[in-house]
Amino acid sequence: MKVLVIGGGAREHALCRSLSLDPDVTALYCAPGNAGIAEVAELHPVDALDGEAVARLATELGAELVVVGPEAPLVAGVADAVRAAGIPCFGPSHEAALLEGSKAFAKDVMAGANVPTARSYVCTTPAEIDEALDAFGAPYVVKDDGLAAGKGVVVTDDVEAARAHALACDRVVIEEFLDGPEVSLFAITDGTTVLPLQPAQDFKRALDGDEGPNTGGMGAYSPLPWADPKLVDEVLQTVLQPTVDELRRRGTPFSGLLYAGLAITSRGVRVIEFNARFGDPETQVVLARLKTPLAGVLLGSAEGTLDAVPALTWRDDAAVTVVIASHNYPDTPRTGDPIEGLADVETQDAPHAFVLHAGTRRDGDAVVSAGGRVLSVTATGKDLTQARERAYAAVGRIRLDGSQHRTDIARKAADEA
């Protein structure tokens, strides 16, 4: 099968890496890709938000499956355009992708599906904002209703900071704070059948100890040794399947990757948010543990035949990924800095550790930074302790001027395991 992946971040590099290892994949393309993806896939330029351009490229390449990685193209309807061209596409329609594109829409779907989530208000005026903040009290949870690249949520004890964020949004969801650890659980679905993957936990704050500003994610790990072994089955029955069933009932069936961001609270599992695509950086660790070849599962989702796909199989290994970010991230990052040490990781740490590129590009013979999150250094091991050691050993070989990374990814879970 010929596969075209749309996107150019570490999530897409993780997808391309797994697809490149799948014996059923005879040709692999990525648009627009990055410097690392170029090592496993043939790159093509494209405007990822232009559905007609993506469909035209897929047709020219003879692609038999298109995988749309990021959320913005999905909300823009790129998957619809690809399917209209007669090509199977992994990713939800524009209407179904509003599950991520609009927090208010997601709350409405959860109410219809009786999915447990935080109480919330949808606000459009300063008076409504003040009323909602007063109703819930601190900590304040304020979410931009639209897409914000993982940075549209503010959680703070400072009511003025909460109010300022809310006022900067056209429409905002203000909700009660959910206590307890957070879990990311992905599921692949064709609109009827739901195949859950293994859970992961990511780290949103920029600095050690969960300090500093919110980011798109600074690292992740899987499995979760502290989680209830029944967690995946419980979430499938109370969250994932009811949501898929509700969207189908509404006439907007959801096929692709349904991502549930969960809080394990003192009152049980609650949904924090839904995303309509693989999460970054959790994809890096989840796919590192997936033993089942990926292409057939994604095609089953795209063609509505997931019920015929065998049960997924998983490696016993643990996986940890550490994000190396550029100077000044998550504010306006510095780009264009050369990255050194990538070959050292390949020669000294492979196959247990590898580097997935996010914000990189080629500049002559050099690889340079081209975004805020630059690399995801990923490693596997017999347990989280070994995976952490291998990941941080590989991080130590990479040189990028002014770069930053957290030193405590998966530390607590490894110590308690």
C-alpha positions as a printed Julia matrix, in Angstrom:
417×3 Matrix{Float64}:
   0.0    0.0    0.0
   1.15   3.55  -0.8
   0.61   5.9    2.15
   0.68   9.71   2.31
   1.0   11.36   5.75
   0.0   15.03   6.09
   1.9   17.15   8.63
   5.42  17.96   9.69
   5.84  17.49  13.43
   7.12  14.81  15.8
   3.69  13.14  15.79
   3.95  12.73  12.01
   7.55  11.51  12.32
   6.35   8.87  14.82
   3.58   7.84  12.4
   5.99   7.72   9.47
   8.54   5.73  11.47
   5.94   3.1   12.36
   4.58   2.99   8.81
   8.11   2.65   7.39
   8.56  -0.49   9.52
   5.29  -2.01   8.23
   6.0   -4.61   5.5
   2.65  -3.81   3.84
   3.75  -0.23   3.09
   5.41  -0.2   -0.33
   5.79   3.58  -0.66
   5.67   6.27   2.01
   5.19   9.98   1.37
   4.87  12.94   3.74
   3.77  16.51   3.06
   5.3   18.81   4.01
   7.4   16.73   6.48
  10.65  17.8    8.14
  14.36  16.98   8.14
  13.92  13.78  10.15
  10.89  12.48   8.27
  12.92  12.82   5.06
  14.99   9.84   6.22
  11.99   7.45   6.13
   9.56   9.07   3.65
   9.62  10.99   0.37
   8.73  14.62   1.08
   6.39  16.81  -1.01
   5.42  20.45  -0.53
   1.73  21.14   0.14
  -0.5   23.59   1.97
  -1.8   21.18   4.61
  -4.94  23.32   5.1
  -5.9   23.17   1.41
  -8.05  20.08   0.99
  -8.09  20.26  -2.81
  -4.29  20.53  -2.93
  -3.88  17.56  -0.58
  -6.37  15.48  -2.6
  -4.6   16.43  -5.84
  -1.2   15.42  -4.41
  -2.6   12.11  -3.13
  -4.05  11.38  -6.57
  -0.77  12.23  -8.33
   1.17   9.95  -6.0
  -1.31   7.09  -6.35
  -1.79   7.03  -2.59
  -4.05   4.28  -1.33
  -4.3    5.76   2.19
  -3.95   9.35   3.41
  -3.25   9.94   7.11
  -3.97  13.48   8.33
  -1.85  14.21  11.41
  -2.6   17.71  12.79
  -5.91  19.09  14.03
  -6.06  22.25  11.89
  -6.33  20.41   8.52
  -9.01  18.12   9.98
 -11.11  21.04  11.2
 -10.53  22.67   7.79
 -12.12  19.63   6.1
  -9.06  18.13   4.43
 -10.24  14.57   5.11
 -13.55  15.35   3.35
 -11.71  16.54   0.24
  -9.52  13.42   0.15
 -12.51  11.11   0.52
 -14.38  13.05  -2.18
 -11.47  12.18  -4.49
 -12.14   8.51  -3.8
  -9.09   7.89  -1.6
  -9.4    6.28   1.87
  -8.46   8.8    4.56
  -7.62   8.33   8.23
  -9.13  11.28  10.04
 -12.57  12.67  10.86
 -14.71  14.91   8.7
 -14.86  18.66   9.28
 -18.13  18.27  11.19
 -16.87  15.44  13.42
 -13.53  17.2   14.01
 -15.45  19.99  15.77
 -15.21  17.66  18.75
 -11.76  19.25  19.06
 -12.41  22.43  17.1
 -15.1   23.62  19.54
 -15.01  22.96  23.29
 -18.69  23.95  23.46
 -19.63  21.38  20.8
 -17.68  18.72  22.71
 -19.53  19.55  25.91
 -22.86  19.24  24.06
 -21.89  15.84  22.64
 -20.79  14.63  26.1
 -24.11  15.71  27.56
 -25.98  13.8   24.86
 -23.82  10.7   25.39
 -23.99  10.92  29.2
 -20.19  11.05  29.36
 -18.75  12.14  32.75
 -17.03  15.54  32.51
 -16.53  18.76  34.44
 -19.45  21.13  34.98
 -19.01  24.14  32.73
 -20.34  27.4   31.34
 -20.0   28.67  27.77
 -19.39  32.44  27.94
 -19.41  35.17  25.31
 -19.74  38.36  27.43
 -17.73  39.86  30.31
 -20.75  39.47  32.61
 -21.04  35.75  31.81
 -17.3   35.33  32.38
 -17.45  36.97  35.82
 -20.47  34.9   36.79
 -18.78  31.63  35.8
 -15.51  32.47  37.56
 -17.42  33.35  40.73
 -19.49  30.17  40.53
 -16.5   27.8   40.43
 -13.8   29.67  42.34
 -10.1   28.81  42.27
  -8.35  27.01  40.68
  -9.88  28.6   37.56
 -10.02  26.55  34.34
 -10.49  28.72  31.24
 -10.53  27.21  27.73
 -10.58  29.0   24.4
 -13.5   27.47  22.48
 -11.46  27.13  19.27
  -8.18  25.55  18.23
  -5.11  26.91  20.04
  -2.38  24.34  19.27
  -2.53  22.89  22.77
  -2.0   26.27  24.43
  -5.57  27.61  24.72
  -6.14  26.47  28.29
  -5.25  28.43  31.4
  -5.4   26.86  34.87
  -4.63  29.41  37.56
  -5.43  30.57  41.1
  -5.2   34.18  39.88
  -8.71  35.41  39.02
  -7.34  38.37  37.04
  -5.18  36.1   34.89
  -8.19  33.83  34.32
 -10.38  36.8   33.41
  -7.75  38.23  31.04
  -7.47  34.94  29.15
 -11.25  34.63  28.94
 -11.68  38.17  27.63
  -9.08  37.51  24.93
 -11.24  34.7   23.49
 -14.29  35.18  21.26
 -16.07  32.37  23.06
 -14.75  30.61  26.13
 -15.58  27.55  28.23
 -15.09  28.0   31.98
 -15.35  24.84  34.04
 -14.78  23.32  37.43
 -11.27  22.16  38.28
 -10.82  18.4   38.21
  -8.46  16.98  40.83
  -6.31  13.89  40.32
  -3.72  12.72  37.77
  -4.31  13.15  34.06
  -4.28  10.36  31.47
  -4.29  10.44  27.67
  -6.13   7.56  26.03
  -6.26   7.21  22.24
  -8.75   5.08  20.34
  -8.92   4.25  16.65
 -12.48   4.11  15.34
 -14.35   3.76  12.06
 -17.49   5.37  13.45
 -18.84   2.14  14.93
 -16.05  -0.1   16.21
 -13.64   1.43  18.76
 -10.11   0.07  19.32
  -8.46   1.66  22.37
  -4.68   2.0   22.47
  -2.51   1.95  25.59
  -2.76   4.95  27.96
   0.0    7.53  28.35
   0.66  10.6   30.47
   2.12  13.83  29.14
   3.66  16.9   30.8
   2.21  20.25  29.75
   4.18  22.7   31.88
   7.49  24.02  30.57
   9.58  23.47  33.7
  10.42  20.7   36.17
   7.9   20.09  38.92
   5.03  21.18  36.64
   6.07  24.81  36.95
   6.11  27.49  34.27
   3.74  28.23  31.39
   1.55  25.76  29.54
   3.1   24.25  26.4
   2.1   21.82  23.69
   3.79  19.09  25.77
   7.33  18.58  27.07
   7.4   14.79  27.36
   5.36  11.64  27.93
   5.56   8.05  29.08
   3.69   4.75  28.79
   2.55   2.47  30.4
   1.14   3.93  33.61
   2.12   1.54  36.41
  -0.07   3.42  38.91
  -3.27   3.21  36.85
  -6.08   0.72  37.5
  -5.68  -2.26  35.11
  -9.4   -1.89  34.31
  -9.02   1.77  33.28
  -8.99   1.2   29.5
 -12.08  -1.02  29.58
 -13.89   1.45  31.83
 -13.11   4.41  29.57
 -14.1    2.42  26.48
 -17.5    1.66  28.0
 -18.25   5.03  29.66
 -16.51   7.53  27.37
 -15.2    6.35  24.0
 -17.97   4.08  22.72
 -20.82   6.36  23.92
 -19.19   9.37  22.24
 -18.73   7.54  18.93
 -22.32   6.26  19.14
 -23.65   9.75  19.88
 -21.82  11.32  16.93
 -23.14   8.61  14.62
 -26.67   9.18  15.98
 -26.34  12.89  15.16
 -25.42  12.1   11.56
 -21.76  13.15  11.99
 -19.97   9.8   12.33
 -16.43  10.07  13.67
 -13.71   7.97  12.04
 -10.04   8.34  12.79
  -8.29   8.9   16.11
 -10.41   9.88  19.1
  -8.23  11.21  21.93
  -9.72  11.44  25.41
  -7.88  13.63  27.9
  -8.96  12.28  31.29
  -8.71  13.21  34.95
  -8.75  10.35  37.45
 -10.62  12.23  40.19
 -11.74  11.26  43.67
 -15.23  10.85  42.14
 -14.1    8.7   39.22
 -12.94   9.25  35.64
 -13.86  12.6   34.07
 -13.19  13.84  30.53
 -11.12  17.02  30.41
 -11.2   17.33  26.62
 -11.43  15.46  23.35
  -9.0   15.76  20.46
  -9.63  14.54  16.95
  -6.1   13.3   16.19
  -3.07  11.6   17.7
  -1.63  13.64  20.58
   1.87  15.04  20.6
   4.04  13.92  22.48
   2.0   10.89  23.61
   1.99   9.35  20.12
   5.75   9.01  20.32
   5.57   6.61  23.3
   2.34   4.8   22.39
   3.54   3.86  18.9
   6.94   2.85  20.28
   5.08   0.13  22.22
   2.66  -0.98  19.49
   3.62  -4.35  18.0
   0.75  -4.63  15.48
   1.7   -3.19  12.06
   0.07   0.23  11.8
  -1.08   0.63   8.18
  -3.75  -2.06   8.23
  -5.33  -0.64  11.39
  -5.47   2.89   9.94
  -6.9    1.55   6.67
  -9.55  -0.39   8.63
 -10.63   2.88  10.21
 -10.7    4.68   6.85
 -12.67   1.93   5.11
 -15.09   1.09   7.94
 -13.75  -2.43   8.47
 -12.21  -2.18  11.96
 -14.42  -5.03  13.17
 -12.3   -7.35  10.99
  -8.97  -6.1   12.38
  -7.39  -8.53  14.88
  -6.88  -7.42  18.48
  -3.92  -5.09  18.87
  -0.71  -6.52  20.35
   1.75  -4.59  22.5
   5.37  -4.84  23.55
   6.05  -5.28  27.25
   8.62  -2.47  27.1
   8.05   0.93  28.67
   8.65   4.08  26.61
   9.64   7.63  27.55
   9.94  10.69  25.31
  11.66  13.95  26.25
  11.03  17.09  24.21
  13.96  19.37  23.42
  12.57  22.87  22.88
  14.21  25.94  21.41
  15.33  29.06  23.24
  12.39  31.11  24.6
   9.7   28.44  24.01
   6.69  28.62  24.57
   6.98  32.35  23.79
   8.3   33.34  20.35
  11.03  30.72  19.83
  14.42  31.3   18.28
  14.95  29.3   15.09
  17.77  28.61  12.66
  20.19  27.21  15.25
  22.24  24.17  14.12
  21.5   20.84  15.79
  24.46  18.56  16.48
  24.75  15.06  17.9
  21.92  13.39  15.97
  24.32  10.9   14.37
  25.79  10.12  17.8
  22.4    8.98  19.05
  21.96   6.79  15.99
  25.36   5.11  16.38
  25.44   4.81  20.19
  21.84   4.51  21.39
  19.9    2.72  18.65
  17.74   0.71  18.56
  16.58   1.46  22.12
  16.63   5.23  21.67
  15.82   7.33  18.63
  15.13  10.96  17.76
  11.84  12.12  16.26
  11.97  15.53  14.6
   9.34  18.21  15.22
  10.54  21.72  14.33
  13.53  21.03  12.06
  14.61  21.74   8.49
  17.62  21.16   6.27
  20.05  24.03   5.69
  22.61  22.66   3.27
  24.28  19.74   5.04
  23.1   20.9    8.47
  19.85  20.28  10.36
  18.62  23.45  12.06
  15.79  24.34  14.43
  12.57  25.55  12.79
  10.04  25.73  15.61
   9.39  25.79  19.33
   9.41  22.06  20.05
  12.4   20.86  18.04
  12.96  17.17  18.85
  11.31  14.32  20.74
  13.98  11.97  22.07
  12.28   8.62  22.63
  13.56   5.46  24.29
  12.25   2.07  25.35
  13.36  -0.19  28.18
  12.26  -3.1   30.31
  10.68  -0.6   32.71
  10.27   3.18  33.04
  13.56   3.51  34.93
  15.56   1.98  32.09
  13.58   3.86  29.43
  14.24   7.16  31.27
  17.96   6.42  31.57
  18.21   5.67  27.86
  16.16   8.72  26.85
  18.19  11.15  28.94
  21.48   9.59  27.83
  20.43  10.31  24.24
  19.28  13.83  25.15
  22.76  14.44  26.55
  24.36  13.8   23.16
  22.35  16.48  21.38
  23.62  20.04  21.17
  21.31  22.95  20.34
  22.27  26.4   21.55
  19.84  27.8   24.14
  17.69  24.68  24.13
  15.66  23.54  27.11
  14.12  20.29  28.32
  12.54  18.95  31.47
  14.65  16.58  33.58
  11.76  14.94  35.45
   9.73  13.23  32.71
   8.32   9.96  34.18
  10.56  10.25  37.25
   7.76  10.0   39.8
   6.07   7.08  38.03
   9.41   5.25  37.7
  10.24   5.79  41.38
   6.84   4.53  42.49
   6.68   1.54  40.15
